CSV table of C-alpha atoms (C1' of nucleotides) in Angstrom, one decimal:
chain,number,residue,atom,x,y,z
A,1,MET,CA,-0.2,-0.1,0.0
A,2,LEU,CA,1.0,3.3,-0.6
A,3,GLN,CA,2.4,6.0,2.2
A,4,VAL,CA,0.0,8.5,4.0
A,5,GLN,CA,2.9,10.8,4.4
A,6,PHE,CA,3.7,10.2,1.0
A,7,ILE,CA,0.2,10.9,-0.2
A,8,ARG,CA,-0.3,13.9,2.4
A,9,GLU,CA,3.0,15.6,0.7
A,10,HIS,CA,2.0,14.2,-2.6
A,11,LYS,CA,-2.0,14.6,-3.4
A,12,GLU,CA,-1.8,16.3,-6.9
A,13,GLU,CA,0.9,13.9,-8.2
A,14,VAL,CA,-0.6,10.9,-6.8
A,15,ILE,CA,-4.0,11.8,-8.2
A,16,LYS,CA,-2.8,12.8,-11.6
A,17,LYS,CA,-0.4,9.7,-11.7
A,18,LEU,CA,-3.7,7.3,-11.1
A,19,ARG,CA,-5.6,8.7,-13.6
A,20,VAL,CA,-2.4,7.0,-15.9
A,21,ARG,CA,-4.5,3.5,-14.2
A,22,ASP,CA,-7.4,5.2,-15.6
A,23,ILE,CA,-9.0,6.1,-11.9
A,24,ASP,CA,-9.7,8.9,-10.5
A,25,ALA,CA,-8.6,9.2,-6.8
A,26,THR,CA,-9.4,12.0,-6.1
A,27,SER,CA,-12.1,11.4,-3.7
A,28,MET,CA,-10.5,8.2,-2.3
A,29,ILE,CA,-7.3,10.3,-1.5
A,30,GLU,CA,-8.8,13.5,0.1
A,31,GLU,CA,-10.4,10.8,2.0
A,32,VAL,CA,-7.4,9.5,2.9
A,33,ILE,CA,-6.3,12.9,4.2
A,34,SER,CA,-9.2,13.5,6.0
A,35,LEU,CA,-9.1,10.0,8.0
A,36,ASP,CA,-5.0,10.6,9.1
A,37,GLU,CA,-5.9,14.2,10.1
A,38,GLU,CA,-8.4,12.7,12.7
A,39,ARG,CA,-6.3,9.6,13.7
A,40,ARG,CA,-3.6,12.1,14.8
A,41,SER,CA,-6.0,14.1,16.4
A,42,LEU,CA,-7.4,11.7,18.3
A,43,GLN,CA,-3.2,10.0,18.8
A,44,THR,CA,-2.5,13.3,20.1
A,45,GLU,CA,-5.7,13.8,22.7
A,46,LEU,CA,-5.4,9.8,23.7
A,47,ASP,CA,-1.6,10.2,24.4
A,48,ALA,CA,-2.0,13.4,26.5
A,49,THR,CA,-5.0,11.5,28.5
A,50,LEU,CA,-2.7,8.4,28.8
A,51,ALA,CA,0.1,11.1,30.2
A,52,GLU,CA,-1.7,12.4,32.8
A,53,SER,CA,-2.9,9.2,33.9
A,54,ASN,CA,0.1,7.8,34.1
A,55,LYS,CA,1.6,10.6,36.1
A,56,LEU,CA,-1.4,10.2,38.6
A,57,SER,CA,-0.5,6.5,39.0
A,58,LYS,CA,2.7,7.6,39.7
A,59,GLU,CA,1.9,9.4,42.4
A,60,ILE,CA,-0.6,6.6,44.0
A,61,GLY,CA,2.7,4.4,43.8
A,62,VAL,CA,4.7,7.0,46.0
A,63,CYS,CA,2.1,7.6,48.1
A,64,PHE,CA,1.5,3.7,49.3
A,65,LYS,CA,5.4,3.8,49.7
A,66,ASN,CA,5.1,6.5,52.3
A,67,GLY,CA,1.8,5.2,53.6
A,68,GLU,CA,-0.3,8.3,52.3
A,69,VAL,CA,-3.1,6.3,52.2
A,70,GLU,CA,-6.3,8.8,52.3
A,71,LYS,CA,-4.4,10.9,49.6
A,72,ALA,CA,-3.5,7.8,47.4
A,73,ASN,CA,-7.4,7.0,47.6
A,74,GLU,CA,-8.0,10.6,46.6
A,75,LEU,CA,-6.0,10.4,43.4
A,76,LYS,CA,-7.6,6.5,42.7
A,77,ALA,CA,-10.7,8.6,42.3
A,78,LYS,CA,-9.4,10.7,40.0
A,79,THR,CA,-7.9,8.2,37.7
A,80,GLY,CA,-11.4,7.1,37.2
A,81,ALA,CA,-12.7,9.4,34.3
A,82,LEU,CA,-9.2,9.2,32.7
A,83,LYS,CA,-9.4,5.4,32.2
A,84,GLU,CA,-13.2,6.1,30.3
A,85,THR,CA,-12.0,8.8,28.3
A,86,SER,CA,-9.0,6.9,27.2
A,87,LYS,CA,-11.1,3.6,26.3
A,88,THR,CA,-13.4,5.7,24.0
A,89,LEU,CA,-10.6,7.5,22.3
A,90,ASN,CA,-8.8,4.5,22.1
A,91,GLU,CA,-11.8,2.7,20.1
A,92,LYS,CA,-12.3,5.9,17.9
A,93,LEU,CA,-8.4,5.6,17.5
A,94,ASN,CA,-8.5,1.6,16.2
A,95,GLU,CA,-11.7,2.6,13.8
A,96,LYS,CA,-10.3,5.4,12.0
A,97,ALA,CA,-7.1,3.5,11.8
A,98,GLU,CA,-8.6,0.8,10.6
A,99,GLU,CA,-11.1,2.8,8.1
A,100,LEU,CA,-7.5,4.1,7.0
A,101,THR,CA,-5.7,1.3,6.1
A,102,GLU,CA,-9.0,-0.4,4.1
A,103,LEU,CA,-8.7,2.3,2.3
A,104,LEU,CA,-4.8,2.4,1.6
A,105,TYR,CA,-5.4,-1.5,0.6
A,106,LYS,CA,-8.1,-0.2,-2.1
A,107,ILE,CA,-5.8,2.2,-3.9
A,108,PRO,CA,-3.4,0.8,-6.3
A,109,ASN,CA,0.4,2.0,-6.5
A,110,VAL,CA,1.5,5.0,-8.9
A,111,PRO,CA,2.9,4.1,-11.8
A,112,HIS,CA,6.1,4.9,-13.2
A,113,PRO,CA,6.7,8.2,-15.4
A,114,SER,CA,7.3,5.6,-18.5
A,115,VAL,CA,4.2,4.2,-18.0
A,116,PRO,CA,1.1,4.9,-20.7
A,117,GLU,CA,-1.8,5.6,-20.6
A,118,GLY,CA,-4.0,3.0,-21.2
A,119,LYS,CA,-7.6,0.9,-20.6
A,120,SER,CA,-6.8,-2.5,-21.3
A,121,ASP,CA,-4.5,-4.8,-22.7
A,122,GLU,CA,-4.9,-2.9,-26.0
A,123,ASP,CA,-2.9,-0.1,-25.3
A,124,ASN,CA,0.3,-1.6,-24.1
A,125,GLU,CA,3.2,-0.8,-25.8
A,126,GLU,CA,5.5,-2.9,-27.5
A,127,ILE,CA,8.9,-2.2,-26.8
A,128,PHE,CA,10.8,-4.8,-28.1
A,129,LYS,CA,10.6,-8.1,-30.4
A,130,GLU,CA,13.3,-10.8,-31.5
A,131,GLY,CA,13.7,-14.5,-32.9
A,132,ASP,CA,12.3,-15.5,-36.4
A,133,VAL,CA,8.8,-16.7,-36.5
A,134,PRO,CA,9.3,-20.2,-38.1
A,135,THR,CA,7.4,-21.3,-41.4
A,136,LEU,CA,5.5,-24.3,-39.8
A,137,ALA,CA,4.5,-27.4,-42.5
A,138,GLU,CA,1.1,-27.4,-44.0
A,139,GLY,CA,-1.5,-28.8,-41.3
A,140,ALA,CA,0.6,-27.7,-38.4
A,141,LEU,CA,-1.3,-28.1,-35.0
A,142,PRO,CA,-2.2,-26.0,-31.8
A,143,HIS,CA,-0.4,-27.6,-28.8
A,144,TRP,CA,-3.7,-29.4,-27.3
A,145,GLU,CA,-3.5,-31.3,-30.8
A,146,LEU,CA,0.2,-31.9,-30.7
A,147,SER,CA,0.0,-33.2,-26.9
A,148,LYS,CA,-2.5,-35.7,-27.9
A,149,LYS,CA,-1.2,-36.8,-31.2
A,150,TYR,CA,2.2,-37.8,-29.4
A,151,ASP,CA,0.4,-38.6,-25.6
A,152,ILE,CA,2.1,-36.1,-23.5
A,153,ILE,CA,-0.1,-34.1,-21.6
A,154,ASP,CA,-3.4,-35.6,-21.2
A,155,PHE,CA,-5.9,-33.3,-20.1
A,156,ASP,CA,-9.1,-35.3,-19.9
A,157,LEU,CA,-7.0,-37.9,-17.4
A,158,GLY,CA,-6.2,-34.3,-15.2
A,159,ALA,CA,-9.8,-33.8,-15.2
A,160,LYS,CA,-11.4,-37.1,-14.4
A,161,ILE,CA,-8.5,-37.4,-11.0
A,162,THR,CA,-9.4,-33.4,-10.4
A,163,GLY,CA,-10.8,-31.3,-12.5
A,164,ALA,CA,-10.5,-29.3,-15.6
A,165,GLY,CA,-7.1,-26.8,-15.7
A,166,PHE,CA,-5.7,-30.0,-14.2
A,167,PRO,CA,-3.2,-31.6,-16.4
A,168,VAL,CA,-1.1,-34.7,-16.2
A,169,TYR,CA,1.6,-34.6,-18.0
A,170,LYS,CA,3.4,-37.8,-19.1
A,171,GLY,CA,6.2,-39.7,-20.7
A,172,LYS,CA,8.3,-37.0,-22.7
A,173,GLY,CA,6.0,-34.0,-21.8
A,174,ALA,CA,6.7,-34.9,-17.8
A,175,ARG,CA,10.5,-34.7,-18.4
A,176,LEU,CA,10.1,-31.8,-20.8
A,177,GLN,CA,9.1,-30.3,-17.8
A,178,ARG,CA,11.1,-31.6,-15.7
A,179,ALA,CA,13.8,-30.3,-18.0
A,180,LEU,CA,12.8,-27.0,-18.3
A,181,ILE,CA,12.5,-26.1,-14.8
A,182,ALA,CA,15.8,-27.3,-14.4
A,183,TYR,CA,17.3,-25.4,-17.0
A,184,PHE,CA,15.8,-22.5,-15.7
A,185,LEU,CA,16.8,-22.7,-12.7
A,186,ASP,CA,20.4,-23.0,-13.5
A,187,LYS,CA,20.1,-20.1,-15.4
A,188,ASN,CA,18.9,-18.0,-12.7
A,189,THR,CA,21.0,-19.4,-10.3
A,190,GLU,CA,24.4,-18.4,-12.9
A,191,ALA,CA,22.6,-15.1,-12.8
A,192,GLY,CA,23.2,-14.8,-9.1
A,193,TYR,CA,20.0,-16.0,-7.8
A,194,GLU,CA,19.8,-18.1,-4.7
A,195,GLU,CA,17.8,-21.1,-4.7
A,196,TYR,CA,14.7,-21.8,-2.3
A,197,GLN,CA,12.6,-24.1,-1.7
A,198,VAL,CA,9.4,-23.3,-0.3
A,199,PRO,CA,5.6,-23.9,1.1
A,200,HIS,CA,3.4,-24.4,-1.4
A,201,MET,CA,0.6,-22.4,1.7
A,202,ILE,CA,0.5,-19.5,2.8
A,203,ASN,CA,-0.9,-17.9,5.8
A,204,GLU,CA,-3.1,-15.1,6.0
A,205,ALA,CA,-0.4,-12.5,7.5
A,206,SER,CA,1.8,-13.4,4.0
A,207,GLY,CA,-1.5,-12.8,1.5
A,208,TYR,CA,-1.5,-9.2,3.5
A,209,GLY,CA,2.0,-8.8,2.7
A,210,THR,CA,2.4,-9.3,-0.9
A,211,GLY,CA,-1.5,-8.3,-1.7
A,212,GLN,CA,-3.1,-11.2,-2.7
A,213,LEU,CA,-5.4,-10.2,0.2
A,214,PRO,CA,-8.1,-8.5,1.3
A,215,ASP,CA,-8.9,-8.0,-2.3
A,216,LYS,CA,-7.7,-11.1,-4.3
A,217,GLU,CA,-8.9,-13.9,-2.0
A,218,GLY,CA,-11.2,-15.6,-5.1
A,219,GLN,CA,-8.9,-15.9,-6.6
A,220,MET,CA,-7.0,-18.1,-3.9
A,221,TYR,CA,-7.3,-21.6,-3.3
A,222,HIS,CA,-8.3,-21.7,0.5
A,223,VAL,CA,-7.7,-24.3,2.5
A,224,GLY,CA,-10.7,-24.2,4.7
A,225,MET,CA,-9.8,-26.5,8.4
A,226,ASP,CA,-6.1,-25.0,8.3
A,227,ASP,CA,-7.0,-21.6,7.5
A,228,LEU,CA,-4.5,-21.4,4.7
A,229,TYR,CA,-3.5,-20.3,0.8
A,230,LEU,CA,-2.6,-22.2,-1.5
A,231,ILE,CA,0.2,-20.1,-3.7
A,232,PRO,CA,-0.8,-18.4,-6.9
A,233,THR,CA,3.2,-17.9,-7.4
A,234,ALA,CA,5.9,-18.3,-5.5
A,235,GLU,CA,6.4,-14.9,-5.0
A,236,VAL,CA,4.3,-14.8,-2.2
A,237,PRO,CA,6.3,-17.2,0.0
A,238,VAL,CA,9.5,-15.7,-1.4
A,239,THR,CA,8.7,-11.7,-0.9
A,240,ASN,CA,7.5,-12.6,2.7
A,241,PHE,CA,10.7,-14.1,4.1
A,242,PHE,CA,11.3,-10.2,4.4
A,243,ARG,CA,8.1,-9.6,6.0
A,244,ASP,CA,8.7,-7.5,9.3
A,245,GLU,CA,12.6,-7.1,9.0
A,246,ILE,CA,15.2,-4.9,8.8
A,247,ILE,CA,17.7,-6.0,6.8
A,248,LYS,CA,21.3,-4.2,6.0
A,249,GLU,CA,22.1,-1.5,3.2
A,250,SER,CA,25.0,-4.4,2.6
A,251,ASP,CA,22.5,-7.0,2.2
A,252,PHE,CA,21.5,-5.4,-1.2
A,253,PRO,CA,21.2,-7.0,-4.0
A,254,ILE,CA,19.2,-9.8,-2.4
A,255,CYS,CA,18.2,-12.2,-5.2
A,256,CYS,CA,16.0,-15.2,-4.7
A,257,THR,CA,14.9,-18.3,-7.6
A,258,ALA,CA,12.5,-20.8,-6.7
A,259,TYR,CA,10.1,-23.5,-8.4
A,260,THR,CA,6.4,-24.0,-6.9
A,261,PRO,CA,3.3,-25.2,-8.5
A,262,CYS,CA,1.3,-21.9,-9.1
A,263,PHE,CA,-3.0,-22.7,-7.9
A,264,ARG,CA,-5.2,-20.1,-9.4
A,265,ARG,CA,-8.7,-20.6,-9.3
A,266,GLU,CA,-9.0,-18.0,-12.1
A,267,ALA,CA,-12.9,-17.7,-11.6
A,268,GLY,CA,-14.9,-16.0,-14.4
A,269,SER,CA,-12.0,-16.5,-17.5
A,270,TYR,CA,-13.6,-19.1,-19.4
A,271,GLY,CA,-13.6,-19.1,-23.3
A,272,ALA,CA,-11.5,-19.9,-26.2
A,273,HIS,CA,-8.4,-18.2,-25.3
A,274,VAL,CA,-8.4,-21.0,-22.5
A,275,ARG,CA,-7.5,-24.2,-23.9
A,276,GLY,CA,-4.9,-26.2,-23.1
A,277,LEU,CA,-2.3,-24.8,-21.5
A,278,ASN,CA,-3.3,-21.4,-22.2
A,279,ARG,CA,-4.8,-20.6,-18.7
A,280,LEU,CA,-4.7,-23.7,-15.7
A,281,HIS,CA,-5.9,-24.0,-12.2
A,282,GLN,CA,-2.6,-25.6,-11.5
A,283,PHE,CA,1.2,-24.7,-13.7
A,284,ASP,CA,4.9,-25.0,-12.4
A,285,LYS,CA,6.2,-21.7,-12.6
A,286,VAL,CA,10.1,-20.7,-11.5
A,287,GLU,CA,10.5,-17.2,-10.6
A,288,ILE,CA,13.0,-14.7,-9.6
A,289,VAL,CA,12.5,-12.2,-6.8
A,290,ARG,CA,14.8,-9.2,-5.8
A,291,VAL,CA,14.9,-7.0,-3.1
A,292,GLU,CA,16.8,-3.5,-3.6
A,293,HIS,CA,17.7,-0.1,-2.5
A,294,PRO,CA,15.4,1.9,-3.8
A,295,GLU,CA,17.9,4.3,-6.3
A,296,LYS,CA,19.2,0.9,-7.5
A,297,SER,CA,15.9,-0.9,-8.4
A,298,TYR,CA,15.2,-0.1,-12.0
A,299,GLU,CA,19.0,-1.1,-12.8
A,300,ALA,CA,17.6,-4.4,-11.9
A,301,LEU,CA,14.8,-4.1,-13.6
A,302,ASP,CA,15.9,-3.8,-16.8
A,303,GLY,CA,18.8,-6.2,-15.4
A,304,MET,CA,16.2,-8.8,-15.1
A,305,VAL,CA,14.5,-7.7,-18.3
A,306,GLU,CA,17.4,-9.0,-20.0
A,307,HIS,CA,18.1,-12.1,-18.2
A,308,ILE,CA,14.7,-13.6,-19.4
A,309,LYS,CA,15.5,-12.1,-22.9
A,310,ASN,CA,18.4,-14.5,-23.0
A,311,ILE,CA,17.0,-17.6,-21.9
A,312,LEU,CA,14.5,-16.8,-25.1
A,313,ARG,CA,17.1,-16.1,-27.2
A,314,GLU,CA,18.7,-19.5,-26.0
A,315,LEU,CA,15.5,-21.4,-26.6
A,316,LYS,CA,14.9,-19.9,-30.1
A,317,LEU,CA,11.7,-18.7,-29.4
A,318,PRO,CA,9.7,-15.6,-31.2
A,319,TYR,CA,9.0,-12.9,-28.2
A,320,ARG,CA,7.9,-9.5,-27.7
A,321,ILE,CA,8.1,-7.2,-24.9
A,322,LEU,CA,5.4,-5.1,-23.8
A,323,ARG,CA,5.6,-1.7,-21.6
A,324,LEU,CA,1.9,-2.5,-19.5
A,325,CYS,CA,0.1,0.4,-19.8
A,326,GLY,CA,-2.1,1.7,-16.7
A,327,GLY,CA,-5.0,0.0,-17.3
A,328,ASP,CA,-3.3,-3.1,-17.1
A,329,LEU,CA,-1.2,-3.3,-14.9
A,330,THR,CA,-1.8,-5.2,-11.8
A,331,PHE,CA,-2.8,-3.4,-8.6
A,332,THR,CA,0.8,-3.3,-6.7
A,333,SER,CA,2.9,-2.8,-9.8
A,334,ALA,CA,4.6,0.5,-10.2
A,335,LEU,CA,6.1,-0.9,-13.7
A,336,THR,CA,5.8,-4.1,-15.6
A,337,TYR,CA,7.3,-5.6,-18.9
A,338,ASP,CA,5.1,-8.5,-20.0
A,339,PHE,CA,7.3,-11.0,-22.2
A,340,GLU,CA,4.9,-13.1,-24.6
A,341,VAL,CA,5.9,-15.8,-26.8
A,342,TYR,CA,4.4,-16.0,-30.2
A,343,SER,CA,2.5,-19.2,-30.8
A,344,THR,CA,2.9,-19.8,-35.2
A,345,ALA,CA,0.2,-22.3,-34.6
A,346,GLN,CA,-2.1,-20.5,-32.6
A,347,GLU,CA,-1.4,-17.4,-34.6
A,348,ARG,CA,-1.3,-15.6,-31.2
A,349,TRP,CA,0.8,-14.2,-28.3
A,350,LEU,CA,1.1,-15.9,-25.1
A,351,GLU,CA,2.1,-14.5,-22.1
A,352,ILE,CA,5.3,-16.4,-20.7
A,353,SER,CA,6.4,-14.0,-18.4
A,354,SER,CA,5.8,-10.6,-16.2
A,355,VAL,CA,8.6,-8.5,-14.7
A,356,SER,CA,7.2,-6.1,-12.3
A,357,ASN,CA,9.2,-3.4,-10.0
A,358,PHE,CA,6.7,-2.6,-7.1
A,359,GLU,CA,8.9,-0.2,-5.6
A,360,THR,CA,7.9,0.5,-1.8
A,361,TYR,CA,4.4,-0.9,-2.4
A,362,GLN,CA,4.8,-4.0,-1.4
A,363,ALA,CA,7.4,-3.2,1.5
A,364,ASN,CA,5.2,-0.8,3.6
A,365,ARG,CA,3.1,-4.0,3.8
A,366,LEU,CA,5.7,-5.6,4.4
A,367,LYS,CA,7.2,-3.5,6.8
A,368,LEU,CA,10.7,-4.5,4.8
A,369,ARG,CA,13.4,-1.9,5.4
A,370,TYR,CA,16.7,-1.2,5.8
A,371,LYS,CA,19.1,1.4,7.9
A,372,ASP,CA,20.3,3.6,5.6
A,373,GLU,CA,23.9,5.7,6.2
A,374,ASN,CA,22.0,7.9,8.9
A,375,GLY,CA,21.1,5.0,10.6
A,376,LYS,CA,17.1,5.9,9.2
A,377,ASN,CA,15.3,2.9,8.8
A,378,VAL,CA,13.9,3.3,5.0
A,379,LEU,CA,11.5,1.4,3.1
A,380,ALA,CA,13.1,-1.3,0.4
A,381,HIS,CA,12.5,-1.9,-3.4
A,382,THR,CA,10.6,-5.3,-4.1
A,383,LEU,CA,10.7,-6.6,-7.6
A,384,ASN,CA,9.7,-10.1,-9.1
A,385,GLY,CA,9.5,-11.8,-12.6
A,386,SER,CA,8.6,-15.2,-13.8
A,387,SER,CA,11.9,-17.3,-15.1
A,388,LEU,CA,9.4,-18.4,-16.5
A,389,ALA,CA,6.5,-19.8,-16.4
A,390,LEU,CA,5.8,-23.3,-18.4
A,391,PRO,CA,2.9,-23.8,-20.1
A,392,ARG,CA,2.8,-21.5,-22.2
A,393,VAL,CA,6.8,-21.9,-22.8
A,394,ILE,CA,5.8,-25.7,-23.4
A,395,ALA,CA,2.8,-24.2,-25.6
A,396,GLY,CA,5.7,-22.0,-27.4
A,397,ILE,CA,8.1,-25.5,-27.9
A,398,LEU,CA,5.8,-27.6,-29.0
A,399,GLU,CA,4.1,-25.8,-31.5
A,400,ASN,CA,7.2,-23.4,-33.1
A,401,TYR,CA,8.8,-26.7,-33.2
A,402,GLN,CA,6.9,-28.9,-34.7
A,403,THR,CA,7.9,-31.0,-38.1
A,404,PRO,CA,6.1,-33.8,-40.0
A,405,LYS,CA,8.6,-36.3,-37.9
A,406,GLY,CA,7.8,-34.5,-34.7
A,407,ILE,CA,8.4,-32.0,-31.9
A,408,LYS,CA,12.2,-31.2,-31.9
A,409,ILE,CA,13.8,-29.9,-28.9
A,410,PRO,CA,15.4,-26.8,-28.3
A,411,GLU,CA,19.4,-27.1,-28.6
A,412,VAL,CA,19.7,-26.3,-25.1
A,413,LEU,CA,17.4,-28.5,-23.7
A,414,VAL,CA,18.5,-31.5,-24.8
A,415,SER,CA,20.7,-32.6,-22.3
A,416,TYR,CA,18.3,-31.7,-19.6
A,417,THR,CA,16.1,-34.0,-21.6
A,418,GLY,CA,18.4,-36.9,-22.7
A,419,PHE,CA,16.3,-36.9,-25.7
A,420,ASP,CA,15.9,-34.2,-28.6
A,421,MET,CA,12.8,-34.7,-30.6
A,422,ILE,CA,9.2,-36.0,-29.5
A,423,SER,CA,7.5,-38.1,-32.2
B,1,G,C1',-3.7,-36.6,19.0
B,2,G,C1',-1.9,-37.2,24.5
B,3,A,C1',1.2,-34.7,29.0
B,4,G,C1',4.6,-31.1,30.6
B,5,A,C1',8.3,-27.0,29.4
B,6,A,C1',8.9,-22.4,26.9
B,7,A,C1',8.8,-17.2,24.1
B,8,U,C1',12.4,-10.7,26.7
B,9,G,C1',16.0,-5.7,22.4
B,10,G,C1',20.6,-8.2,16.3
B,11,C,C1',22.1,-12.9,19.7
B,12,A,C1',22.1,-15.2,24.4
B,13,G,C1',20.3,-13.5,28.9
B,14,A,C1',18.5,-11.4,34.0
B,15,G,C1',14.1,-9.3,35.0
B,16,U,C1',7.6,-12.5,39.2
B,17,G,C1',3.1,-5.9,40.5
B,18,G,C1',5.1,1.2,40.5
B,19,U,C1',11.5,4.1,40.3
B,20,C,C1',11.5,-1.4,34.0
B,21,G,C1',12.0,0.3,27.4
B,22,A,C1',14.0,-3.5,30.3
B,23,A,C1',20.2,-5.7,34.2
B,24,U,C1',24.6,-8.0,32.1
B,25,G,C1',27.4,-10.4,28.1
B,26,C,C1',28.3,-10.5,23.2
B,27,G,C1',27.6,-8.6,18.5
B,28,G,C1',27.0,-3.9,15.5
B,29,C,C1',29.1,2.0,15.5
B,30,A,C1',31.6,5.8,16.8
B,31,G,C1',36.5,8.0,19.5
B,32,U,C1',41.3,7.1,22.7
B,33,C,C1',45.9,4.1,22.2
B,34,U,C1',48.6,2.0,17.2
B,35,U,C1',53.4,3.4,11.4
B,36,G,C1',48.4,0.0,10.8
B,37,A,C1',45.1,-3.4,12.9
B,38,A,C1',44.8,-6.7,16.8
B,39,A,C1',43.8,-5.9,22.4
B,40,A,C1',42.3,-2.6,26.2
B,41,C,C1',39.8,1.0,27.5
B,42,U,C1',35.8,5.2,27.1
B,43,G,C1',31.2,6.2,24.6
B,44,U,C1',27.3,4.7,22.0
B,45,U,C1',23.7,0.9,19.8
B,46,G,C1',15.4,-1.6,19.6
B,47,A,C1',10.8,0.1,17.1
B,48,G,C1',6.5,2.8,15.5
B,49,G,C1',3.2,7.0,16.4
B,50,G,C1',3.9,12.3,17.8
B,51,U,C1',7.1,17.3,17.4
B,52,C,C1',9.9,22.6,13.6
B,53,A,C1',12.7,20.6,17.9
B,54,C,C1',11.5,19.2,22.0
B,55,A,C1',7.8,16.8,25.8
B,56,C,C1',4.9,12.9,25.2
B,57,C,C1',2.4,7.9,23.9
B,58,U,C1',2.7,2.6,22.2
B,59,C,C1',5.6,-1.7,22.2
B,60,C,C1',8.7,-7.9,26.1
B,61,G,C1',4.9,-13.7,20.8
B,62,G,C1',-0.5,-12.6,19.4
B,63,G,C1',-5.9,-11.2,21.0
B,64,G,C1',-8.5,-10.5,25.7
B,65,G,C1',-8.5,-9.1,30.8
B,66,U,C1',-7.6,-7.8,36.5
B,67,U,C1',-5.7,-3.2,38.8
B,68,C,C1',-5.0,3.6,40.4
B,69,G,C1',-0.7,0.9,38.3
B,70,A,C1',1.3,-5.5,34.3
B,71,A,C1',7.1,-8.0,31.1
B,72,U,C1',6.1,-9.3,35.9
B,73,C,C1',-1.2,-12.1,38.0
B,74,C,C1',-5.1,-14.5,35.1
B,75,C,C1',-8.1,-16.4,30.0
B,76,U,C1',-6.9,-17.0,24.9
B,77,C,C1',-4.7,-18.2,20.5
B,78,U,C1',0.0,-18.8,17.7
B,79,U,C1',4.9,-20.9,18.1
B,80,U,C1',9.0,-23.8,20.1
B,81,C,C1',11.0,-27.6,22.7
B,82,U,C1',10.6,-32.3,25.9
B,83,C,C1',8.4,-37.3,26.4
B,84,C,C1',4.3,-40.5,24.6
B,85,G,C1',1.3,-42.1,20.3
B,86,C,C1',0.3,-42.0,14.9
B,87,C,C1',2.8,-41.8,10.3
B,88,A,C1',5.8,-40.3,4.3
RNA sequence: GGAGAAAUGGCAGAGUGGUCGAAUGCGGCAGUCUUGAAAACUGUUGAGGGUCACACCUCCGGGGGUUCGAAUCCCUCUUUCUCCGCCA
């Protein structure tokens, strides 16, 4: 969430920048400021009452020590009223503070100046494109046909044991999946990201920390009996490592990578574009997460983009990079680049990675700070990106690498798969 | 799942109703000494709110209660440890 102090000091700027998201936040911002004022004045009043009450309590203690019981009882009588006052004030204060927090949760991150205005994905800005779109032989198939033809992914079997959107990978399909995970993790660790294996369920506090809660709980699977959520991305457990932490400035940059399955309810998304691997309830992803010094975070973001470019180059997949427009930007992000692979058989772009800088938006909720050279605690910047999401990479490989004889395996993967052709 | 013990500052660890935001040690930072470093010595060193700055307020795992007053007493939740049971 945004910092109240920042809103207070940059009111017009915040409103103006949120307009890039096609949001008129004027009334919300005004309310934040007035709630904060109320909160502070209640706090001051409460503090004064408590100070008075503390003072009396100390005097009573002294009286008892000196045996002045009568005087002590006189003073005691006075404290009663103060206690009532402070109780009422405290209740009001909590109410206001809660109202304020709830409102802050509803205000999305302020976009970076480079974010183009726009309402939907149509307004995203293509900033880079690379790789040759292959010319496929007559009768090229989309991946869902290919996976049936070569018997490597079984959607029906998954539907039988769990439901739609939970595919079963088999044989060379399973092996390809495992190869990609290992390959991605290797690339990430080579680039300096430390590898982690993390829980696939998170508690409520972690959900709030990275912003899945309170808004998007409908998108997560909830394990009611134990009140845990299945992770929608490794970003959640990994970023929450740093919840309530004050790190040393010399710890920067912190670079983590983790492979996890991701669980998403994807409530309300159905249709032609969700066929096959295009949109799943469970999928695998290798994620990279960074915690950065505020002055270095955009440099880091560029570094992440370059890193992912390199992977796609090695895989020899045609891809492009989009700078998301305000309307398509996720709630918590200040700047996001999406990577899309071109699926020749489907004749459309498939999102395979999303790389974002959240600046202090997550850090403020997480209370993730570092001590600067003056000993002051300052919010850090958090970033993350997929490196990469498996299903659509697989879709891209199957569709772009198909030949009449079978599906070729990208060269860099052969040492991981142990075969160079699915036929 | 059952029985018991515990949770205090970066770490270790005192503190069982008032003078405790908290002894002491270690670590960190600054300084003295030194050519430099180490050692020794001196000082400093939790977080949040609030203020121009002070004052002041809150926080001893979380929440609630008792009391004029709670790190300290009570309730509750969570976590950790030990023992038993179950189990990949």
